PDB file of C-alpha atoms in Angstrom:
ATOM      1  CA  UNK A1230      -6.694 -25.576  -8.046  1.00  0.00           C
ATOM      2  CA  UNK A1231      -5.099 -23.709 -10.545  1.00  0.00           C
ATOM      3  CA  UNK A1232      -5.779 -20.424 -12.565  1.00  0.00           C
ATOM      4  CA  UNK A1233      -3.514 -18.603 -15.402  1.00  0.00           C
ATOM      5  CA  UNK A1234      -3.647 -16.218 -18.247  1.00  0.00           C
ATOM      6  CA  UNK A1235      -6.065 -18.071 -19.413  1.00  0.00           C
ATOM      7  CA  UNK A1236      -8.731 -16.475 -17.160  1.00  0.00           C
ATOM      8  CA  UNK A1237      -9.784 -20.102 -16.719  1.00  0.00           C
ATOM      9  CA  UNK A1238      -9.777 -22.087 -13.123  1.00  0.00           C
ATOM     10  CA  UNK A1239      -9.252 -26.019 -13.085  1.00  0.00           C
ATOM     11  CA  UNK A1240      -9.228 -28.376 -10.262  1.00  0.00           C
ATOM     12  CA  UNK A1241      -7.333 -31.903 -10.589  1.00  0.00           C
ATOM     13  CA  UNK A1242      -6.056 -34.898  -8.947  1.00  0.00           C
ATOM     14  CA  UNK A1243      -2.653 -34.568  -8.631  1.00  0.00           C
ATOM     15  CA  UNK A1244      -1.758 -37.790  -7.929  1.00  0.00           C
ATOM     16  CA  UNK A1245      -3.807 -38.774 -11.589  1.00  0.00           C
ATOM     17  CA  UNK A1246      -2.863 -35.533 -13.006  1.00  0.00           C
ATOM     18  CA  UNK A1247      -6.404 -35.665 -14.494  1.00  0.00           C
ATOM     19  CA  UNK A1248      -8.752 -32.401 -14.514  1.00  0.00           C
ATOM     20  CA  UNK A1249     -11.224 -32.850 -12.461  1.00  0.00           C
ATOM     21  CA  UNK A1250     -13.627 -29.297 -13.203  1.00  0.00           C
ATOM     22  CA  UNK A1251     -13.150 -26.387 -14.803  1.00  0.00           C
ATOM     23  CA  UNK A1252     -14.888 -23.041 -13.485  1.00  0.00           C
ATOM     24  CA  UNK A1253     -14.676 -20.364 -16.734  1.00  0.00           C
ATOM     25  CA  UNK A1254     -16.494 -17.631 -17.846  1.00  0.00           C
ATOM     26  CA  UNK A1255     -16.084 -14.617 -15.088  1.00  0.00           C
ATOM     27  CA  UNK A1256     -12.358 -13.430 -14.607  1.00  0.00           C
ATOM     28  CA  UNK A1257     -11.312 -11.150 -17.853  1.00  0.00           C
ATOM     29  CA  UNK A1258      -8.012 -10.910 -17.321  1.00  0.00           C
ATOM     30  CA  UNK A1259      -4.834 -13.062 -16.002  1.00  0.00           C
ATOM     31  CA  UNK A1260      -6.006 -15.183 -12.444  1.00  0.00           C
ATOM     32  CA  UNK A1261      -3.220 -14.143  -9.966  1.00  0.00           C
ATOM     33  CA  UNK A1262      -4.546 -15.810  -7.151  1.00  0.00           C
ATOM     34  CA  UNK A1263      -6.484 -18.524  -5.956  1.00  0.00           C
ATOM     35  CA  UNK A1264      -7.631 -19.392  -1.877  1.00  0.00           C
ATOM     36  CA  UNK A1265     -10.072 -21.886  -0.440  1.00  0.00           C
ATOM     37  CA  UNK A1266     -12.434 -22.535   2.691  1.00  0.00           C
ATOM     38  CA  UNK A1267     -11.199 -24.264   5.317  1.00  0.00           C
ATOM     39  CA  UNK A1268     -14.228 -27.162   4.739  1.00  0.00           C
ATOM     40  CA  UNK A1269     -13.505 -26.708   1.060  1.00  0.00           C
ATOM     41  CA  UNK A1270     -16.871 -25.930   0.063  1.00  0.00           C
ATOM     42  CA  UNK A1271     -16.130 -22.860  -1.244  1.00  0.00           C
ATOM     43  CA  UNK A1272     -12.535 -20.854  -2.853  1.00  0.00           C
ATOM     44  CA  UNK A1273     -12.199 -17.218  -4.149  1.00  0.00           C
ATOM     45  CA  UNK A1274     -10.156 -15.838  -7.144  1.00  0.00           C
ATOM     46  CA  UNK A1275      -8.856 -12.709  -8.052  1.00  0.00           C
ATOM     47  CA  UNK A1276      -6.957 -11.053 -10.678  1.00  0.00           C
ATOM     48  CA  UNK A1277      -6.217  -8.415 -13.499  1.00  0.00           C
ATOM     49  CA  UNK A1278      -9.984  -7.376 -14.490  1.00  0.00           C
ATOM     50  CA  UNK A1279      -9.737  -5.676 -10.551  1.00  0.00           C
ATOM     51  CA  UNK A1280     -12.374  -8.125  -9.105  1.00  0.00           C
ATOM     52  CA  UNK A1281     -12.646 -10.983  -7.124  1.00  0.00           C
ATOM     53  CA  UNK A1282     -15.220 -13.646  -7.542  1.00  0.00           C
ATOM     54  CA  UNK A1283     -16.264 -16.473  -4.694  1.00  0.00           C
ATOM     55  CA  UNK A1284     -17.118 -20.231  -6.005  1.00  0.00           C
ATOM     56  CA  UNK A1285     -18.964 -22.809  -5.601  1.00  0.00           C
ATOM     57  CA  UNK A1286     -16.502 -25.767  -5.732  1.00  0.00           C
ATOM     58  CA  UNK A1287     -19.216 -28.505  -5.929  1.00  0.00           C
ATOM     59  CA  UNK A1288     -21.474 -26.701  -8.628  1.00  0.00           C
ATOM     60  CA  UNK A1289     -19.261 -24.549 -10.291  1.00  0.00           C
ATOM     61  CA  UNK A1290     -21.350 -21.101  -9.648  1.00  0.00           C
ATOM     62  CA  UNK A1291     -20.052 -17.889  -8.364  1.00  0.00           C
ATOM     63  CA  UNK A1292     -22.098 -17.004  -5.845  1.00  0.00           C
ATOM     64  CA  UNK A1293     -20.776 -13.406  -5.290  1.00  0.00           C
ATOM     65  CA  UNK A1294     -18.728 -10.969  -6.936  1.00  0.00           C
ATOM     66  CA  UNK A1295     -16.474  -7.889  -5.787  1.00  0.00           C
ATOM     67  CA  UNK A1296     -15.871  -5.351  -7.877  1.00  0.00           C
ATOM     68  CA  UNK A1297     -16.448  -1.736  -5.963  1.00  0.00           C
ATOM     69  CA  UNK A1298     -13.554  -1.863  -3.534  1.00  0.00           C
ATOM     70  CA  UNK A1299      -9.794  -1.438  -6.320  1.00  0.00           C
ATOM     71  CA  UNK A1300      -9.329   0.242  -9.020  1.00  0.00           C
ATOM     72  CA  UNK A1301      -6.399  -1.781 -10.045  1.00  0.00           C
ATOM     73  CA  UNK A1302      -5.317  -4.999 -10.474  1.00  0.00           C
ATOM     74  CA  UNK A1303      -5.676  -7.571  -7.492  1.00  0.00           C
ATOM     75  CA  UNK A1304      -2.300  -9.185  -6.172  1.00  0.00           C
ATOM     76  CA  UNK A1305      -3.757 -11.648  -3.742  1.00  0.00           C
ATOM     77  CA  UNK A1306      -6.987 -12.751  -1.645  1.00  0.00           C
ATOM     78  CA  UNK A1307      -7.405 -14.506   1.964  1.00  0.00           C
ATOM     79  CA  UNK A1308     -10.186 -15.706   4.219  1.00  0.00           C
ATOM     80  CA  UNK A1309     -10.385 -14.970   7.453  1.00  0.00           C
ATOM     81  CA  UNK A1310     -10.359 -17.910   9.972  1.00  0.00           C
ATOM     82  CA  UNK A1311     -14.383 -19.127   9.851  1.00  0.00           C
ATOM     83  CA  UNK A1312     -14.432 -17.239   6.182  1.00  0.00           C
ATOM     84  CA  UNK A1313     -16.307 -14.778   6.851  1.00  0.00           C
ATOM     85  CA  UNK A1314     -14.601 -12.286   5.374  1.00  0.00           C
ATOM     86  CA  UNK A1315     -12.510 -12.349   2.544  1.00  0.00           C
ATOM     87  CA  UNK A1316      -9.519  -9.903   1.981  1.00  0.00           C
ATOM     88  CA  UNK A1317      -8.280  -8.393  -0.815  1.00  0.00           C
ATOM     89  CA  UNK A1318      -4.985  -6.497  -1.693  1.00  0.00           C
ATOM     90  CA  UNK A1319      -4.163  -4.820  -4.960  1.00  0.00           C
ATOM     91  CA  UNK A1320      -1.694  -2.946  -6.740  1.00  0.00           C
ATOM     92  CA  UNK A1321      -3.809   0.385  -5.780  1.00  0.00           C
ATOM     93  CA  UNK A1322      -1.858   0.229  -2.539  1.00  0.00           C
ATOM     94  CA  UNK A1323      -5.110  -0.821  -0.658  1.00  0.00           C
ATOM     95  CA  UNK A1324      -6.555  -4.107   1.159  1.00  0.00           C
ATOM     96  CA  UNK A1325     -10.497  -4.466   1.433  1.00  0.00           C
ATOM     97  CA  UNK A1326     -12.349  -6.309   3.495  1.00  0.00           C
ATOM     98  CA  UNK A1327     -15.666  -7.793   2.467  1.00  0.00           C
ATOM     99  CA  UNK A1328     -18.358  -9.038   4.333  1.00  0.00           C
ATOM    100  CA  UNK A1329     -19.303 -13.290   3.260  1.00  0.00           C
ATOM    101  CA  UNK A1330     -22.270 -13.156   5.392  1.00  0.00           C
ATOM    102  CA  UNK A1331     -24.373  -9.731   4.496  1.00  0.00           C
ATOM    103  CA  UNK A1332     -25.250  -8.800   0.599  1.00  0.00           C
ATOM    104  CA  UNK A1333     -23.099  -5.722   0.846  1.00  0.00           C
ATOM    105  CA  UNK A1334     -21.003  -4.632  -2.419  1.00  0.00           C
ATOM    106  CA  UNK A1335     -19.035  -2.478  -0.865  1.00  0.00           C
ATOM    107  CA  UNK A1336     -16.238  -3.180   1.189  1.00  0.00           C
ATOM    108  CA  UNK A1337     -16.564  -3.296   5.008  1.00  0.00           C
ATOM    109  CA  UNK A1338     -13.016  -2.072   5.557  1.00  0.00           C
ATOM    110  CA  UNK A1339      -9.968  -0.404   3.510  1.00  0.00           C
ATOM    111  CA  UNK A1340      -6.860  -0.496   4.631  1.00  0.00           C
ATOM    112  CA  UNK A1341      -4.479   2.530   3.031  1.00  0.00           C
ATOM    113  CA  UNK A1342      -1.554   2.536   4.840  1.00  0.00           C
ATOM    114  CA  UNK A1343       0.807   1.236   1.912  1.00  0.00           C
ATOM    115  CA  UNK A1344       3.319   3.258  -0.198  1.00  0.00           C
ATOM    116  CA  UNK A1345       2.934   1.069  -3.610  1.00  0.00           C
ATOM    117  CA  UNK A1346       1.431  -2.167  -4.540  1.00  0.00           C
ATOM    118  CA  UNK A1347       0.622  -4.720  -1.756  1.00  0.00           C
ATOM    119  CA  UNK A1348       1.837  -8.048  -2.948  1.00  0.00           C
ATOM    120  CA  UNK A1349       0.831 -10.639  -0.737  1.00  0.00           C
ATOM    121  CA  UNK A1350      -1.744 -11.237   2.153  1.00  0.00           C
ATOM    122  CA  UNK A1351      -1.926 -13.534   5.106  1.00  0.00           C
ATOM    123  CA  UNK A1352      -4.860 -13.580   7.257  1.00  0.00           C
ATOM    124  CA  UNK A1353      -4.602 -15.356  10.958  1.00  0.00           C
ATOM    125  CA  UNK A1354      -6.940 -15.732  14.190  1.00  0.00           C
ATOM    126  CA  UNK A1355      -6.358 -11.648  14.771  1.00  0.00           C
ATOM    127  CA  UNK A1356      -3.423 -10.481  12.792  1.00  0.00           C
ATOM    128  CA  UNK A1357      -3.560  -9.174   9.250  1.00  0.00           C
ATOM    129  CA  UNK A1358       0.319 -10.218   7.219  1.00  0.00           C
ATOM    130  CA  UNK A1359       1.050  -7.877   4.032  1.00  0.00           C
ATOM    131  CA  UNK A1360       3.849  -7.205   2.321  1.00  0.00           C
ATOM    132  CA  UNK A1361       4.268  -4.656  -0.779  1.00  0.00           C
ATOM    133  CA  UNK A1362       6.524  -3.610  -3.143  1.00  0.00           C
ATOM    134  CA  UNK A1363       7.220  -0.897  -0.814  1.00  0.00           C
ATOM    135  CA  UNK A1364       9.659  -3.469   0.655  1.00  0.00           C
ATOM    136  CA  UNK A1365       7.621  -3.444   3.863  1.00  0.00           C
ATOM    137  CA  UNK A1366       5.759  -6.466   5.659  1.00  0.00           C
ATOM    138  CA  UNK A1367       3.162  -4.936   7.629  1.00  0.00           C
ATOM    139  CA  UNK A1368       1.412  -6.526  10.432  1.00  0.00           C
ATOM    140  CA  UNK A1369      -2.050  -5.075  11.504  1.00  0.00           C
ATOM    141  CA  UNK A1370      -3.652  -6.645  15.289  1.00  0.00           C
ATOM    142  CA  UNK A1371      -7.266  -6.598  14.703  1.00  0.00           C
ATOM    143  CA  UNK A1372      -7.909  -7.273  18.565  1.00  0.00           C
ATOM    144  CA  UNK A1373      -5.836  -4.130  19.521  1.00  0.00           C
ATOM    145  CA  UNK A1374      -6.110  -2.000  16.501  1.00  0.00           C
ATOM    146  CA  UNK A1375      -2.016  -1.665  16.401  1.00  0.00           C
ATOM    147  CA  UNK A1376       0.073  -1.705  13.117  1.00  0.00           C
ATOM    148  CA  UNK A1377       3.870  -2.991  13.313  1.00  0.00           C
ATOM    149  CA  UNK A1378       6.101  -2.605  10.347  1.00  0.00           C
ATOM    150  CA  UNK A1379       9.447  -4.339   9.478  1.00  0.00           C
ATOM    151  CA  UNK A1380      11.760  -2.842   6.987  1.00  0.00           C
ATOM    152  CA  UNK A1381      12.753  -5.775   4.319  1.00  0.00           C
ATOM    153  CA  UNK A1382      13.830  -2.626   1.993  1.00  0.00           C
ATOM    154  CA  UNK A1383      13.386  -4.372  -1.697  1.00  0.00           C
ATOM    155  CA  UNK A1384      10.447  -5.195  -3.214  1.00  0.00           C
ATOM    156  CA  UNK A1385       8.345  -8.157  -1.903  1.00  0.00           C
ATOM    157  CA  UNK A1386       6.714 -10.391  -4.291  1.00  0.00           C
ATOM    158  CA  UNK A1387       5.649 -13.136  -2.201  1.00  0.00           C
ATOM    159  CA  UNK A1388       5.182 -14.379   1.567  1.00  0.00           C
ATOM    160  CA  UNK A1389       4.858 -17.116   3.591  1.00  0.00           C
ATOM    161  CA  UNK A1390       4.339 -18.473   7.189  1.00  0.00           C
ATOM    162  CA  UNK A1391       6.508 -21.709   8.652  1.00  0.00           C
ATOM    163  CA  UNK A1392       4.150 -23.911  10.171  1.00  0.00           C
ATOM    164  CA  UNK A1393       4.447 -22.904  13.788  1.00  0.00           C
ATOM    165  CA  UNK A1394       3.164 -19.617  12.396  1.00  0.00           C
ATOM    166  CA  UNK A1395       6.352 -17.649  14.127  1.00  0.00           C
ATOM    167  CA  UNK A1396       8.595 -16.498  10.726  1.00  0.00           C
ATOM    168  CA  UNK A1397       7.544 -14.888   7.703  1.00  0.00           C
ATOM    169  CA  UNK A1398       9.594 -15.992   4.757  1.00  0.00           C
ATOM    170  CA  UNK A1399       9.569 -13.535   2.009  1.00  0.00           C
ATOM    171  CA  UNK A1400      10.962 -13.228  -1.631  1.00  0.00           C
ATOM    172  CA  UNK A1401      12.306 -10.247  -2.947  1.00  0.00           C
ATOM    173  CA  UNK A1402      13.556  -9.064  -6.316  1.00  0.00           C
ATOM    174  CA  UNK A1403      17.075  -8.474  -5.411  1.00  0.00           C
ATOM    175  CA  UNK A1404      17.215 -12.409  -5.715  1.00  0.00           C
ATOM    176  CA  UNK A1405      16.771 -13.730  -2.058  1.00  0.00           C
ATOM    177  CA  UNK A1406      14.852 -15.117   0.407  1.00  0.00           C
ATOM    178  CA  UNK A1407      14.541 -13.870   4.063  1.00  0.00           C
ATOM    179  CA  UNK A1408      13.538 -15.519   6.534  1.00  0.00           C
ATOM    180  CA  UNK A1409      11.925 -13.179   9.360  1.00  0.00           C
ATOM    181  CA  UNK A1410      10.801 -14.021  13.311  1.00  0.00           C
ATOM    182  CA  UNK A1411       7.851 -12.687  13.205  1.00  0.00           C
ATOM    183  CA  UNK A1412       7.128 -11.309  16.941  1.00  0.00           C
ATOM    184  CA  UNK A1413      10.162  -9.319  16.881  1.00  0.00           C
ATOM    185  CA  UNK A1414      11.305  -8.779  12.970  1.00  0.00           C
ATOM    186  CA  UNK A1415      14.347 -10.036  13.969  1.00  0.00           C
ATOM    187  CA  UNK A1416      16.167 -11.394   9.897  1.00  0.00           C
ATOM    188  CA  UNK A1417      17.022 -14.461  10.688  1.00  0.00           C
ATOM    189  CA  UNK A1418      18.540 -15.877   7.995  1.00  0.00           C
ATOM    190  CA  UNK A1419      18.553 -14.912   4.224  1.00  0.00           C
ATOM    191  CA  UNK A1420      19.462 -17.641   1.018  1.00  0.00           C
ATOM    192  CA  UNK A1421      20.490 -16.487  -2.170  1.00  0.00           C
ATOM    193  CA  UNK A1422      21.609 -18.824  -5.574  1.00  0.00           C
ATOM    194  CA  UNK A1423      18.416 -18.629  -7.278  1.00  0.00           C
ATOM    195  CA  UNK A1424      17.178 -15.807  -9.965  1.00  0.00           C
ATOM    196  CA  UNK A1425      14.515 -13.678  -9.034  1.00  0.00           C
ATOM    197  CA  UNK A1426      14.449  -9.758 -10.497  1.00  0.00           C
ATOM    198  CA  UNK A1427      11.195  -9.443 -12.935  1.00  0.00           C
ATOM    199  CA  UNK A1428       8.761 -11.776 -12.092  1.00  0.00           C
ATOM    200  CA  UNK A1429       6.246 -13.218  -9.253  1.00  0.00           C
ATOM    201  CA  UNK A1430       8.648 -16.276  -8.248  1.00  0.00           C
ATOM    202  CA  UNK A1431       7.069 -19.015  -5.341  1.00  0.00           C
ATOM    203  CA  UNK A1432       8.825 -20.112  -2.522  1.00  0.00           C
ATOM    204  CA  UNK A1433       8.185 -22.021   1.137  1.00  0.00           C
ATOM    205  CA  UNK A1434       9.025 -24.131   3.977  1.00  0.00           C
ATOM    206  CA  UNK A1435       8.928 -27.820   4.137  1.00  0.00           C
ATOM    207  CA  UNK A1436       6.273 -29.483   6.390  1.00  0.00           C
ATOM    208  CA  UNK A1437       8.628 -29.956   9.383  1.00  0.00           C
ATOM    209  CA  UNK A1438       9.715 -26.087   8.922  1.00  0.00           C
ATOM    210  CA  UNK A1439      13.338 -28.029   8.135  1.00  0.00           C
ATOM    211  CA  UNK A1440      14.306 -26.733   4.992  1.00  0.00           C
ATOM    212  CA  UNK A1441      13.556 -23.418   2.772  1.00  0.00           C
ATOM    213  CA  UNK A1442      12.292 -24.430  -1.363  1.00  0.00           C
ATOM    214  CA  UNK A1443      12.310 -21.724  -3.552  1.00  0.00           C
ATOM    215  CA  UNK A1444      11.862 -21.226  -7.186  1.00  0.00           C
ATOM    216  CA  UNK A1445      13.742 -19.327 -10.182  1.00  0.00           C
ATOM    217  CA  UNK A1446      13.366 -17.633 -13.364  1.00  0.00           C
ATOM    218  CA  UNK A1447      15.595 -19.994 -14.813  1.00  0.00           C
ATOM    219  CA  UNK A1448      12.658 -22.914 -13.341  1.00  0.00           C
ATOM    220  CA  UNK A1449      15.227 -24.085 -10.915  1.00  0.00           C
ATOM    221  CA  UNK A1450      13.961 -25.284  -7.816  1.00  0.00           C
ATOM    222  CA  UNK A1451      16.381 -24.593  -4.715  1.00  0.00           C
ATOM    223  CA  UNK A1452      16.425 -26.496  -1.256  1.00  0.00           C
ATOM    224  CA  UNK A1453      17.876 -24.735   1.245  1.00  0.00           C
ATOM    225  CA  UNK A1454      18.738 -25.672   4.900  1.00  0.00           C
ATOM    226  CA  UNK A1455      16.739 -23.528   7.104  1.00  0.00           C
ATOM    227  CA  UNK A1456      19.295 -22.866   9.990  1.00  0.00           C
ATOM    228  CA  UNK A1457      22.699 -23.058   7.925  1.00  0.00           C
ATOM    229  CA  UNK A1458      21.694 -21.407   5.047  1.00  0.00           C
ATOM    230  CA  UNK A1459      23.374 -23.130   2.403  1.00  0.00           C
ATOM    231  CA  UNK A1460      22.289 -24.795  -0.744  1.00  0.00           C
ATOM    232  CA  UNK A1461      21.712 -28.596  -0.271  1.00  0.00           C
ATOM    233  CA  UNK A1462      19.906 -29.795  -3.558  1.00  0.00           C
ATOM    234  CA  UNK A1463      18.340 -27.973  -6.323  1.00  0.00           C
ATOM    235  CA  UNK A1464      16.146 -29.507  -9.222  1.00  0.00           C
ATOM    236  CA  UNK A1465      15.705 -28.812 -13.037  1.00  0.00           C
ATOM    237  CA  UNK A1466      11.657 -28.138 -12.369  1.00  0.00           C
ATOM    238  CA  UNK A1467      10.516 -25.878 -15.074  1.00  0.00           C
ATOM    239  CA  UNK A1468      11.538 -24.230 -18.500  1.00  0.00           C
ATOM    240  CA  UNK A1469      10.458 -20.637 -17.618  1.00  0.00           C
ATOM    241  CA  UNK A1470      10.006 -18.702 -14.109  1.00  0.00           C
ATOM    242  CA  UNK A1471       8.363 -20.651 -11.118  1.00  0.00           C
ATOM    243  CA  UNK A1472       5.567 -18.715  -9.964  1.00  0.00           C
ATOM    244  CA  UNK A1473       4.541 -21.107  -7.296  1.00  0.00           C
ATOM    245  CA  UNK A1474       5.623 -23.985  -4.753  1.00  0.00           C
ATOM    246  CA  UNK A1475       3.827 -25.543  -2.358  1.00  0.00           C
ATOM    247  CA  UNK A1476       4.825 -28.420  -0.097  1.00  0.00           C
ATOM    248  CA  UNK A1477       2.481 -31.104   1.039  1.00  0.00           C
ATOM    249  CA  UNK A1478       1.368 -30.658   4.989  1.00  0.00           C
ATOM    250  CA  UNK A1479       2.363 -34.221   5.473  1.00  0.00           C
ATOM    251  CA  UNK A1480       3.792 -35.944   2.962  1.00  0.00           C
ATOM    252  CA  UNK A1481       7.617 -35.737   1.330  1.00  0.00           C
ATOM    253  CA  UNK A1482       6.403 -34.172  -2.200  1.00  0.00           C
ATOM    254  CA  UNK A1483       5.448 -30.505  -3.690  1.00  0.00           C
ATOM    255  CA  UNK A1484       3.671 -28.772  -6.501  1.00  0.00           C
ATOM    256  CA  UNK A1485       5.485 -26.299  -8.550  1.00  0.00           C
ATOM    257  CA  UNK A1486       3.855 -23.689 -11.227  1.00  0.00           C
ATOM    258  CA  UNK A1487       5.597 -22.078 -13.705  1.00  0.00           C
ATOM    259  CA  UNK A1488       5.198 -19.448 -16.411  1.00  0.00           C
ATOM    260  CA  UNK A1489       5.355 -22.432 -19.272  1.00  0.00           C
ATOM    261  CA  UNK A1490       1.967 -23.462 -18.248  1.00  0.00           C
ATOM    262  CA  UNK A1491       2.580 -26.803 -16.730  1.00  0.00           C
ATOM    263  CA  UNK A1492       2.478 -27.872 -12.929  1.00  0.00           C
ATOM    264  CA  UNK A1493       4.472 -30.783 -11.589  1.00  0.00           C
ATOM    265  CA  UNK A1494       4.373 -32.717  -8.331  1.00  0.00           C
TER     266      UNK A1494
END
């Protein structure tokens, strides 16, 4: 699935490269992001218009619509576990819950306890992930009703989990990557060669949690080695800024999205 400035949402084959549907017609503004069901029956996407809008993926319907919980633009959006909930967080400095399962249009839940705009949002089993501009990844236990917060101190773009689900590696506009543990916000290792100061740029882990892959604004993609540190390959991707990679759960291949409107594998 991808969405753009387009306002438009496609799913393709990636291994044809051929567009498979096209859901159109809701968002007003720029997509910024995109997350599906677990059973992938259904995905949500939010964006600049300040709402978020849950599909249909078979029949191409939105089937709800959120639009009384931000009053600015939305940064990123996350089921919960059995998607149930869906969360939202914004550049108003807030995340919103919203109840899937009742016809409420109101949010269930805000969360305020963010200094500036909250970037990025990863939702586990009971643990809430976000990270902000405020340079802060914030970790909120649902179970116990606790709120941990590590110090990153520049502004966070984007965020991501290894696979084991024990670091958080985050990308921040002083132009690296860190690479977190995420019991004890212990920095673990940072990596640095790439450009990233103005924009949204997309970065991960490889499936076996072996190497680091990051993008640039120059659409450079950079491998790094995950203990070491050190730059081991990097790749001539894209033409403008990479605002997304993602690396296959199995396989030896990636997807890459960039600002010049193209997406590669």
């Amino acid at each position: 699935l991808t969405g753009g400035k387009d306002k438009g949402i496609i799913l393709w084959n990636p291994i044809e490269g051929t567009q498979i549907k096209n859901y159109n017609g809701y968002h007003g503004y720029e997509i910024l992001d995109i997350c599906v069901r677990s059973d992938n029956a259904q995905f949500a996407s939010c964006g600049g218009d300040r709402t978020a809008f849950l599909w249909d993926v078979a029949t191409g319907a939105v089937t709800r619509r959120f639009k009384n919980g931000h009053d600015r633009r939305i940064n990123s959006c996350a089921f919960n576990k059995d998607a149930s909930v869906l969360f939202t967080a914004s550049d108003d400095e807030t995340i919103c819950a919203w109840d899937l399962k009742s016809r409420n249009f109101k949010p269930i839940q805000k969360i305020s306890e963010f200094k500036d705009s909250v970037s990025n949002i990863i939702v586990l089993d009971e643990v809430i992930l976000a990270a902000g501009v405020d340079g802060c990844i914030r970790q909120f236990d649902i179970r116990m009703g606790e709120m941990t917060v590590d110090h990153v101190g520049e502004a966070i773009t984007t965020m991501n989990l290894s696979n084991d689900e024990q670091c958080i590696l985050v990308a921040s506009l002083d132009s690296k990557l860190r690479l977190f543990d995420r019991s004890s916000g212990e920095l673990l290792s940072s990596y640095e060669g790439h450009k990233h100061s103005q924009y949204r740029v997309g970065s991960c882990l490889t499936n076996d949690d072996a190497f680091v892959v990051g993008g640039s604004e120059d659409g450079k993609v950079f491998f790094w080695n995950l203990v070491e540190g050190n730059i081991i390959h990097k790749l001539d991707a894209h033409y403008r800024a990479i605002s997304c990679v993602s690396y296959h759960p199995t396989a030896v291949c990636m997807l890459t999205s960039s600002a010049d409107g193209t997406v590669k594998m």
